[in-house]
């Protein structure tokens, strides 16, 4: 008979196997014939004696992670695949990490992924004094300080974007350690959805509203130096993934990934 090891307790020398026919069988270390100790996810061939597995041979070893104990904490049936198939949280977190490497924002005539926004913010800050002088030249002396202040404040908050991948990693670590995912997924979803909306979309509106009228007119004619800020492909994808994480936390996504695959 064939099956998969559900788990093995080295302290007691006992474990459990789920067979391909759906039955579950216990086993002892004395019946294990593998070169390495039994672990969750190992595919095995065995004989049975009542509810006990005997003469157990490994046909395919499961993934053995050694990440400070995380690998030993994986309890999900099916190993890594089981983690991603049992809940949307891990899938959405992994997709968020990938999206962080796509064009996140477009500003000052260039696009950057999430990890490049701080460097880009420094470049834009360098030009703020020039924009302030330009505003004054066009009769906006009163508004120029406010415009520069808004830009400096907004760009100073850009390092908060790094919380997005950090929160996604938090979700993945908890998924691999078989810990509750509600809190990290809630935090990840809120940051992933909220930060781009607040700092890019709403922040961009604040920047435009603080500009001297003459500068806005110059920009509308294509001669403003490209101060517009907007979300790129990766930014919009991150927003969508954040909304999906929150929908998952609050139970709006009813089917698991495994259930979706089975339906198809």
PDB file of C-alpha atoms in Angstrom:
ATOM      1  CA  UNK A   1       0.000   0.000   0.000  1.00  0.00           C
ATOM      2  CA  UNK A   2       1.116   3.581  -0.646  1.00  0.00           C
ATOM      3  CA  UNK A   3       0.617   6.725   1.376  1.00  0.00           C
ATOM      4  CA  UNK A   4       2.132   9.850   2.884  1.00  0.00           C
ATOM      5  CA  UNK A   5       3.582  10.470   6.323  1.00  0.00           C
ATOM      6  CA  UNK A   6       1.398  12.907   8.240  1.00  0.00           C
ATOM      7  CA  UNK A   7       3.874  13.341  11.060  1.00  0.00           C
ATOM      8  CA  UNK A   8       6.442  11.642  13.219  1.00  0.00           C
ATOM      9  CA  UNK A   9       7.331  12.289  16.860  1.00  0.00           C
ATOM     10  CA  UNK A  10      10.978  11.411  17.383  1.00  0.00           C
ATOM     11  CA  UNK A  11      10.575  11.604  21.164  1.00  0.00           C
ATOM     12  CA  UNK A  12       8.018   8.783  21.294  1.00  0.00           C
ATOM     13  CA  UNK A  13       9.133   7.047  18.105  1.00  0.00           C
ATOM     14  CA  UNK A  14       5.597   7.003  16.716  1.00  0.00           C
ATOM     15  CA  UNK A  15       3.968   8.514  13.682  1.00  0.00           C
ATOM     16  CA  UNK A  16       0.970   8.375  11.354  1.00  0.00           C
ATOM     17  CA  UNK A  17       0.489   7.690   7.652  1.00  0.00           C
ATOM     18  CA  UNK A  18      -2.458   8.553   5.447  1.00  0.00           C
ATOM     19  CA  UNK A  19      -2.894   5.925   2.741  1.00  0.00           C
ATOM     20  CA  UNK A  20      -4.068   6.600  -0.792  1.00  0.00           C
ATOM     21  CA  UNK A  21      -7.323   4.786   0.028  1.00  0.00           C
ATOM     22  CA  UNK A  22      -8.067   7.381   2.743  1.00  0.00           C
ATOM     23  CA  UNK A  23      -7.213   5.189   5.711  1.00  0.00           C
ATOM     24  CA  UNK A  24      -4.879   6.288   8.489  1.00  0.00           C
ATOM     25  CA  UNK A  25      -2.303   4.004  10.065  1.00  0.00           C
ATOM     26  CA  UNK A  26       0.044   4.446  12.997  1.00  0.00           C
ATOM     27  CA  UNK A  27       3.608   3.203  12.941  1.00  0.00           C
ATOM     28  CA  UNK A  28       6.634   2.857  15.157  1.00  0.00           C
ATOM     29  CA  UNK A  29      10.276   3.701  14.491  1.00  0.00           C
ATOM     30  CA  UNK A  30      11.116  -0.012  14.413  1.00  0.00           C
ATOM     31  CA  UNK A  31       9.090  -0.429  11.220  1.00  0.00           C
ATOM     32  CA  UNK A  32      10.703   2.513   9.426  1.00  0.00           C
ATOM     33  CA  UNK A  33      13.065   1.385   6.667  1.00  0.00           C
ATOM     34  CA  UNK A  34      14.198   4.771   5.400  1.00  0.00           C
ATOM     35  CA  UNK A  35      17.803   5.940   5.636  1.00  0.00           C
ATOM     36  CA  UNK A  36      16.711   9.278   7.148  1.00  0.00           C
ATOM     37  CA  UNK A  37      14.244   9.718  10.008  1.00  0.00           C
ATOM     38  CA  UNK A  38      10.576   9.881   9.052  1.00  0.00           C
ATOM     39  CA  UNK A  39       9.121  13.336   8.468  1.00  0.00           C
ATOM     40  CA  UNK A  40       5.832  14.831   7.331  1.00  0.00           C
ATOM     41  CA  UNK A  41       5.420  14.731   3.570  1.00  0.00           C
ATOM     42  CA  UNK A  42       7.434  11.549   2.894  1.00  0.00           C
ATOM     43  CA  UNK A  43       5.773   9.315   0.289  1.00  0.00           C
ATOM     44  CA  UNK A  44       5.964   5.712   1.463  1.00  0.00           C
ATOM     45  CA  UNK A  45       5.148   2.143   0.530  1.00  0.00           C
ATOM     46  CA  UNK A  46       4.101  -0.165   3.372  1.00  0.00           C
ATOM     47  CA  UNK A  47       2.166  -3.182   4.485  1.00  0.00           C
ATOM     48  CA  UNK A  48      -0.576  -3.115   7.090  1.00  0.00           C
ATOM     49  CA  UNK A  49      -1.433  -5.121  10.164  1.00  0.00           C
ATOM     50  CA  UNK A  50      -4.835  -3.953  11.302  1.00  0.00           C
ATOM     51  CA  UNK A  51      -4.495  -0.216  11.916  1.00  0.00           C
ATOM     52  CA  UNK A  52      -0.688  -0.348  12.032  1.00  0.00           C
ATOM     53  CA  UNK A  53       1.733   0.245   9.152  1.00  0.00           C
ATOM     54  CA  UNK A  54       4.635  -2.181   8.801  1.00  0.00           C
ATOM     55  CA  UNK A  55       7.729  -2.495   6.615  1.00  0.00           C
ATOM     56  CA  UNK A  56       7.682   1.185   5.614  1.00  0.00           C
ATOM     57  CA  UNK A  57       9.916   2.222   2.706  1.00  0.00           C
ATOM     58  CA  UNK A  58      10.351   5.763   1.385  1.00  0.00           C
ATOM     59  CA  UNK A  59       9.476   6.183  -2.307  1.00  0.00           C
ATOM     60  CA  UNK A  60       9.940   9.968  -2.362  1.00  0.00           C
ATOM     61  CA  UNK A  61      11.308  12.093   0.455  1.00  0.00           C
ATOM     62  CA  UNK A  62       9.340  15.180   1.415  1.00  0.00           C
ATOM     63  CA  UNK A  63      10.895  18.648   1.399  1.00  0.00           C
ATOM     64  CA  UNK A  64      13.159  19.061   4.415  1.00  0.00           C
ATOM     65  CA  UNK A  65      13.431  22.736   5.363  1.00  0.00           C
ATOM     66  CA  UNK A  66      16.013  23.842   7.896  1.00  0.00           C
ATOM     67  CA  UNK A  67      15.135  27.433   8.704  1.00  0.00           C
ATOM     68  CA  UNK A  68      15.662  27.724  12.420  1.00  0.00           C
ATOM     69  CA  UNK A  69      13.080  25.070  13.197  1.00  0.00           C
ATOM     70  CA  UNK A  70      10.480  26.188  10.683  1.00  0.00           C
ATOM     71  CA  UNK A  71      10.824  22.976   8.701  1.00  0.00           C
ATOM     72  CA  UNK A  72      10.083  20.878  11.763  1.00  0.00           C
ATOM     73  CA  UNK A  73       6.994  22.971  12.395  1.00  0.00           C
ATOM     74  CA  UNK A  74       5.314  22.263   9.053  1.00  0.00           C
ATOM     75  CA  UNK A  75       2.279  20.173   9.908  1.00  0.00           C
ATOM     76  CA  UNK A  76       0.203  20.754   6.789  1.00  0.00           C
ATOM     77  CA  UNK A  77      -0.444  17.589   4.880  1.00  0.00           C
ATOM     78  CA  UNK A  78       1.371  17.713   1.553  1.00  0.00           C
ATOM     79  CA  UNK A  79       4.313  19.822   2.721  1.00  0.00           C
ATOM     80  CA  UNK A  80       4.870  23.140   0.973  1.00  0.00           C
ATOM     81  CA  UNK A  81       2.201  22.448  -1.646  1.00  0.00           C
ATOM     82  CA  UNK A  82      -0.265  21.764   1.137  1.00  0.00           C
ATOM     83  CA  UNK A  83       0.505  25.118   2.755  1.00  0.00           C
ATOM     84  CA  UNK A  84      -0.328  27.014  -0.420  1.00  0.00           C
ATOM     85  CA  UNK A  85      -3.365  24.874  -1.231  1.00  0.00           C
ATOM     86  CA  UNK A  86      -4.950  25.070   2.211  1.00  0.00           C
ATOM     87  CA  UNK A  87      -5.308  28.868   2.413  1.00  0.00           C
ATOM     88  CA  UNK A  88      -5.225  31.945   0.215  1.00  0.00           C
ATOM     89  CA  UNK A  89      -3.083  33.820   2.746  1.00  0.00           C
ATOM     90  CA  UNK A  90       0.227  32.250   1.682  1.00  0.00           C
ATOM     91  CA  UNK A  91      -0.569  32.577  -2.038  1.00  0.00           C
ATOM     92  CA  UNK A  92      -1.522  36.250  -1.746  1.00  0.00           C
ATOM     93  CA  UNK A  93       1.543  37.005   0.397  1.00  0.00           C
ATOM     94  CA  UNK A  94       3.868  35.333  -2.123  1.00  0.00           C
ATOM     95  CA  UNK A  95       2.203  37.212  -4.988  1.00  0.00           C
ATOM     96  CA  UNK A  96       2.666  40.473  -3.068  1.00  0.00           C
ATOM     97  CA  UNK A  97       6.408  39.836  -2.784  1.00  0.00           C
ATOM     98  CA  UNK A  98       6.614  39.254  -6.537  1.00  0.00           C
ATOM     99  CA  UNK A  99       4.642  42.449  -7.225  1.00  0.00           C
ATOM    100  CA  UNK A 100       7.165  44.432  -5.161  1.00  0.00           C
ATOM    101  CA  UNK A 101       9.688  43.868  -7.961  1.00  0.00           C
ATOM    102  CA  UNK A 102       7.358  45.214 -10.669  1.00  0.00           C
ATOM    103  CA  UNK A 103       7.055  48.953 -11.496  1.00  0.00           C
ATOM    104  CA  UNK A 104       5.474  50.330  -8.336  1.00  0.00           C
ATOM    105  CA  UNK A 105       5.242  54.062  -8.978  1.00  0.00           C
ATOM    106  CA  UNK A 106       5.852  56.511 -11.772  1.00  0.00           C
ATOM    107  CA  UNK A 107       7.100  59.962 -10.832  1.00  0.00           C
ATOM    108  CA  UNK A 108       9.467  62.626 -12.105  1.00  0.00           C
ATOM    109  CA  UNK A 109       9.548  60.920 -15.478  1.00  0.00           C
ATOM    110  CA  UNK A 110      10.745  57.537 -14.198  1.00  0.00           C
ATOM    111  CA  UNK A 111       9.378  54.259 -12.848  1.00  0.00           C
ATOM    112  CA  UNK A 112      10.704  52.354  -9.863  1.00  0.00           C
ATOM    113  CA  UNK A 113       9.815  49.130  -8.121  1.00  0.00           C
ATOM    114  CA  UNK A 114       8.960  49.297  -4.437  1.00  0.00           C
ATOM    115  CA  UNK A 115      12.562  48.853  -3.349  1.00  0.00           C
ATOM    116  CA  UNK A 116      13.705  51.795  -5.450  1.00  0.00           C
ATOM    117  CA  UNK A 117      11.292  54.388  -4.117  1.00  0.00           C
ATOM    118  CA  UNK A 118      13.581  55.648  -1.353  1.00  0.00           C
ATOM    119  CA  UNK A 119      16.408  56.392  -3.783  1.00  0.00           C
ATOM    120  CA  UNK A 120      13.940  58.022  -6.154  1.00  0.00           C
ATOM    121  CA  UNK A 121      12.523  60.084  -3.291  1.00  0.00           C
ATOM    122  CA  UNK A 122      16.020  61.388  -2.539  1.00  0.00           C
ATOM    123  CA  UNK A 123      16.450  62.403  -6.175  1.00  0.00           C
ATOM    124  CA  UNK A 124      13.148  64.285  -6.197  1.00  0.00           C
ATOM    125  CA  UNK A 125      13.991  65.987  -2.892  1.00  0.00           C
ATOM    126  CA  UNK A 126      17.167  67.340  -4.451  1.00  0.00           C
ATOM    127  CA  UNK A 127      15.100  69.129  -7.074  1.00  0.00           C
ATOM    128  CA  UNK A 128      12.560  70.588  -4.673  1.00  0.00           C
ATOM    129  CA  UNK A 129      14.418  73.862  -4.212  1.00  0.00           C
ATOM    130  CA  UNK A 130      14.420  74.332  -7.962  1.00  0.00           C
ATOM    131  CA  UNK A 131      10.688  73.736  -8.147  1.00  0.00           C
ATOM    132  CA  UNK A 132      10.203  76.205  -5.320  1.00  0.00           C
ATOM    133  CA  UNK A 133      12.139  78.888  -7.204  1.00  0.00           C
ATOM    134  CA  UNK A 134      10.166  78.126 -10.339  1.00  0.00           C
ATOM    135  CA  UNK A 135       6.944  78.574  -8.384  1.00  0.00           C
ATOM    136  CA  UNK A 136       8.143  81.931  -7.099  1.00  0.00           C
ATOM    137  CA  UNK A 137       9.075  83.042 -10.623  1.00  0.00           C
ATOM    138  CA  UNK A 138       5.517  82.319 -11.738  1.00  0.00           C
ATOM    139  CA  UNK A 139       4.043  84.444  -8.987  1.00  0.00           C
ATOM    140  CA  UNK A 140       3.495  81.703  -6.432  1.00  0.00           C
ATOM    141  CA  UNK A 141       5.715  82.925  -3.608  1.00  0.00           C
ATOM    142  CA  UNK A 142       3.033  82.338  -1.016  1.00  0.00           C
ATOM    143  CA  UNK A 143       2.282  78.809  -2.174  1.00  0.00           C
ATOM    144  CA  UNK A 144       5.806  77.636  -2.965  1.00  0.00           C
ATOM    145  CA  UNK A 145       6.814  76.934   0.695  1.00  0.00           C
ATOM    146  CA  UNK A 146       3.616  74.936   1.233  1.00  0.00           C
ATOM    147  CA  UNK A 147       4.232  72.945  -1.952  1.00  0.00           C
ATOM    148  CA  UNK A 148       7.813  72.113  -0.978  1.00  0.00           C
ATOM    149  CA  UNK A 149       6.736  71.198   2.560  1.00  0.00           C
ATOM    150  CA  UNK A 150       4.055  68.808   1.326  1.00  0.00           C
ATOM    151  CA  UNK A 151       6.512  67.148  -1.048  1.00  0.00           C
ATOM    152  CA  UNK A 152       9.186  66.727   1.636  1.00  0.00           C
ATOM    153  CA  UNK A 153       6.688  65.260   4.108  1.00  0.00           C
ATOM    154  CA  UNK A 154       5.259  62.876   1.553  1.00  0.00           C
ATOM    155  CA  UNK A 155       8.631  61.666   0.300  1.00  0.00           C
ATOM    156  CA  UNK A 156       9.830  61.263   3.881  1.00  0.00           C
ATOM    157  CA  UNK A 157       7.074  58.693   4.413  1.00  0.00           C
ATOM    158  CA  UNK A 158       8.089  56.557   1.440  1.00  0.00           C
ATOM    159  CA  UNK A 159      10.222  54.157   3.563  1.00  0.00           C
ATOM    160  CA  UNK A 160       6.914  52.942   5.023  1.00  0.00           C
ATOM    161  CA  UNK A 161       6.467  51.054   1.759  1.00  0.00           C
ATOM    162  CA  UNK A 162       9.020  48.539   3.015  1.00  0.00           C
ATOM    163  CA  UNK A 163       6.388  47.384   5.527  1.00  0.00           C
ATOM    164  CA  UNK A 164       4.529  45.756   2.614  1.00  0.00           C
ATOM    165  CA  UNK A 165       7.114  43.030   1.867  1.00  0.00           C
ATOM    166  CA  UNK A 166       7.921  42.685   5.575  1.00  0.00           C
ATOM    167  CA  UNK A 167       4.269  41.945   6.354  1.00  0.00           C
ATOM    168  CA  UNK A 168       4.066  39.492   3.438  1.00  0.00           C
ATOM    169  CA  UNK A 169       7.108  37.635   4.785  1.00  0.00           C
ATOM    170  CA  UNK A 170       5.436  37.564   8.218  1.00  0.00           C
ATOM    171  CA  UNK A 171       2.424  35.810   6.675  1.00  0.00           C
ATOM    172  CA  UNK A 172       4.610  33.257   4.889  1.00  0.00           C
ATOM    173  CA  UNK A 173       6.673  32.485   8.002  1.00  0.00           C
ATOM    174  CA  UNK A 174       3.511  31.887  10.046  1.00  0.00           C
ATOM    175  CA  UNK A 175       2.088  29.728   7.256  1.00  0.00           C
ATOM    176  CA  UNK A 176       5.215  27.542   7.237  1.00  0.00           C
ATOM    177  CA  UNK A 177       5.151  27.321  11.025  1.00  0.00           C
ATOM    178  CA  UNK A 178       1.459  26.344  10.985  1.00  0.00           C
ATOM    179  CA  UNK A 179       0.514  29.309  13.185  1.00  0.00           C
ATOM    180  CA  UNK A 180      -2.746  31.312  13.004  1.00  0.00           C
ATOM    181  CA  UNK A 181      -2.730  33.546   9.929  1.00  0.00           C
ATOM    182  CA  UNK A 182      -5.584  35.917  10.696  1.00  0.00           C
ATOM    183  CA  UNK A 183      -3.555  38.671  12.404  1.00  0.00           C
ATOM    184  CA  UNK A 184      -0.572  38.750   9.995  1.00  0.00           C
ATOM    185  CA  UNK A 185      -2.909  38.541   6.996  1.00  0.00           C
ATOM    186  CA  UNK A 186      -5.051  41.373   8.385  1.00  0.00           C
ATOM    187  CA  UNK A 187      -1.993  43.573   8.958  1.00  0.00           C
ATOM    188  CA  UNK A 188      -0.513  42.678   5.571  1.00  0.00           C
ATOM    189  CA  UNK A 189      -3.784  43.396   3.789  1.00  0.00           C
ATOM    190  CA  UNK A 190      -4.256  46.752   5.518  1.00  0.00           C
ATOM    191  CA  UNK A 191      -0.706  47.890   4.716  1.00  0.00           C
ATOM    192  CA  UNK A 192      -0.730  46.525   1.172  1.00  0.00           C
ATOM    193  CA  UNK A 193      -4.023  48.198   0.340  1.00  0.00           C
ATOM    194  CA  UNK A 194      -3.672  51.355   2.412  1.00  0.00           C
ATOM    195  CA  UNK A 195      -0.119  52.593   1.891  1.00  0.00           C
ATOM    196  CA  UNK A 196      -0.252  52.960  -1.924  1.00  0.00           C
ATOM    197  CA  UNK A 197      -3.665  54.640  -1.735  1.00  0.00           C
ATOM    198  CA  UNK A 198      -2.668  57.084   0.999  1.00  0.00           C
ATOM    199  CA  UNK A 199       0.898  57.924  -0.056  1.00  0.00           C
ATOM    200  CA  UNK A 200       0.582  57.751  -3.844  1.00  0.00           C
ATOM    201  CA  UNK A 201      -3.014  58.485  -4.845  1.00  0.00           C
ATOM    202  CA  UNK A 202      -4.119  60.791  -2.027  1.00  0.00           C
ATOM    203  CA  UNK A 203      -0.588  62.134  -1.573  1.00  0.00           C
ATOM    204  CA  UNK A 204      -0.447  63.007  -5.266  1.00  0.00           C
ATOM    205  CA  UNK A 205      -3.685  64.977  -4.945  1.00  0.00           C
ATOM    206  CA  UNK A 206      -2.232  66.892  -1.980  1.00  0.00           C
ATOM    207  CA  UNK A 207       0.882  67.727  -4.004  1.00  0.00           C
ATOM    208  CA  UNK A 208      -1.158  69.041  -6.932  1.00  0.00           C
ATOM    209  CA  UNK A 209      -3.456  71.065  -4.672  1.00  0.00           C
ATOM    210  CA  UNK A 210      -0.457  72.706  -2.975  1.00  0.00           C
ATOM    211  CA  UNK A 211       1.136  73.795  -6.275  1.00  0.00           C
ATOM    212  CA  UNK A 212       0.934  77.415  -7.376  1.00  0.00           C
ATOM    213  CA  UNK A 213      -1.715  77.795 -10.034  1.00  0.00           C
ATOM    214  CA  UNK A 214       0.842  78.908 -12.599  1.00  0.00           C
ATOM    215  CA  UNK A 215       2.867  75.727 -12.096  1.00  0.00           C
ATOM    216  CA  UNK A 216      -0.216  73.557 -12.518  1.00  0.00           C
ATOM    217  CA  UNK A 217      -0.976  75.302 -15.779  1.00  0.00           C
ATOM    218  CA  UNK A 218       2.605  74.808 -16.951  1.00  0.00           C
ATOM    219  CA  UNK A 219       2.434  71.095 -16.102  1.00  0.00           C
ATOM    220  CA  UNK A 220      -0.882  70.691 -17.909  1.00  0.00           C
ATOM    221  CA  UNK A 221       0.860  71.961 -21.035  1.00  0.00           C
ATOM    222  CA  UNK A 222       3.604  69.345 -20.667  1.00  0.00           C
ATOM    223  CA  UNK A 223       6.356  71.634 -19.427  1.00  0.00           C
ATOM    224  CA  UNK A 224       6.210  70.995 -15.685  1.00  0.00           C
ATOM    225  CA  UNK A 225       9.105  68.611 -15.363  1.00  0.00           C
ATOM    226  CA  UNK A 226       6.974  65.522 -14.686  1.00  0.00           C
ATOM    227  CA  UNK A 227       6.027  65.991 -11.048  1.00  0.00           C
ATOM    228  CA  UNK A 228       2.981  63.776 -11.435  1.00  0.00           C
ATOM    229  CA  UNK A 229       2.997  60.671  -9.245  1.00  0.00           C
ATOM    230  CA  UNK A 230       0.969  57.565  -9.992  1.00  0.00           C
ATOM    231  CA  UNK A 231       0.834  53.830  -9.432  1.00  0.00           C
ATOM    232  CA  UNK A 232       2.532  51.527 -11.887  1.00  0.00           C
ATOM    233  CA  UNK A 233       1.578  47.959 -12.766  1.00  0.00           C
ATOM    234  CA  UNK A 234       3.131  46.555  -9.596  1.00  0.00           C
ATOM    235  CA  UNK A 235       1.466  49.244  -7.487  1.00  0.00           C
ATOM    236  CA  UNK A 236      -2.012  48.466  -8.789  1.00  0.00           C
ATOM    237  CA  UNK A 237      -1.368  44.743  -8.414  1.00  0.00           C
ATOM    238  CA  UNK A 238      -0.314  45.289  -4.803  1.00  0.00           C
ATOM    239  CA  UNK A 239      -3.511  47.249  -4.112  1.00  0.00           C
ATOM    240  CA  UNK A 240      -5.631  44.438  -5.591  1.00  0.00           C
ATOM    241  CA  UNK A 241      -3.730  41.827  -3.567  1.00  0.00           C
ATOM    242  CA  UNK A 242      -4.223  43.862  -0.402  1.00  0.00           C
ATOM    243  CA  UNK A 243      -7.967  44.000  -1.009  1.00  0.00           C
ATOM    244  CA  UNK A 244      -7.959  40.249  -1.633  1.00  0.00           C
ATOM    245  CA  UNK A 245      -6.127  39.611   1.646  1.00  0.00           C
ATOM    246  CA  UNK A 246      -8.725  41.594   3.579  1.00  0.00           C
ATOM    247  CA  UNK A 247     -11.544  39.809   1.743  1.00  0.00           C
ATOM    248  CA  UNK A 248      -9.951  36.516   2.722  1.00  0.00           C
ATOM    249  CA  UNK A 249      -9.596  37.518   6.389  1.00  0.00           C
ATOM    250  CA  UNK A 250     -13.239  38.608   6.652  1.00  0.00           C
ATOM    251  CA  UNK A 251     -14.546  35.452   5.003  1.00  0.00           C
ATOM    252  CA  UNK A 252     -15.645  36.818   1.638  1.00  0.00           C
ATOM    253  CA  UNK A 253     -13.563  34.195  -0.177  1.00  0.00           C
ATOM    254  CA  UNK A 254     -15.433  30.988   0.558  1.00  0.00           C
ATOM    255  CA  UNK A 255     -13.426  28.399  -1.352  1.00  0.00           C
ATOM    256  CA  UNK A 256      -9.839  27.332  -0.611  1.00  0.00           C
ATOM    257  CA  UNK A 257      -7.265  26.996  -3.401  1.00  0.00           C
ATOM    258  CA  UNK A 258      -7.491  23.205  -3.103  1.00  0.00           C
ATOM    259  CA  UNK A 259     -11.276  23.386  -3.353  1.00  0.00           C
ATOM    260  CA  UNK A 260     -11.021  25.593  -6.428  1.00  0.00           C
ATOM    261  CA  UNK A 261      -8.701  23.105  -8.107  1.00  0.00           C
ATOM    262  CA  UNK A 262     -10.986  20.199  -7.239  1.00  0.00           C
ATOM    263  CA  UNK A 263     -13.993  22.011  -8.705  1.00  0.00           C
ATOM    264  CA  UNK A 264     -12.146  22.519 -11.968  1.00  0.00           C
TER     265      UNK A 264
END
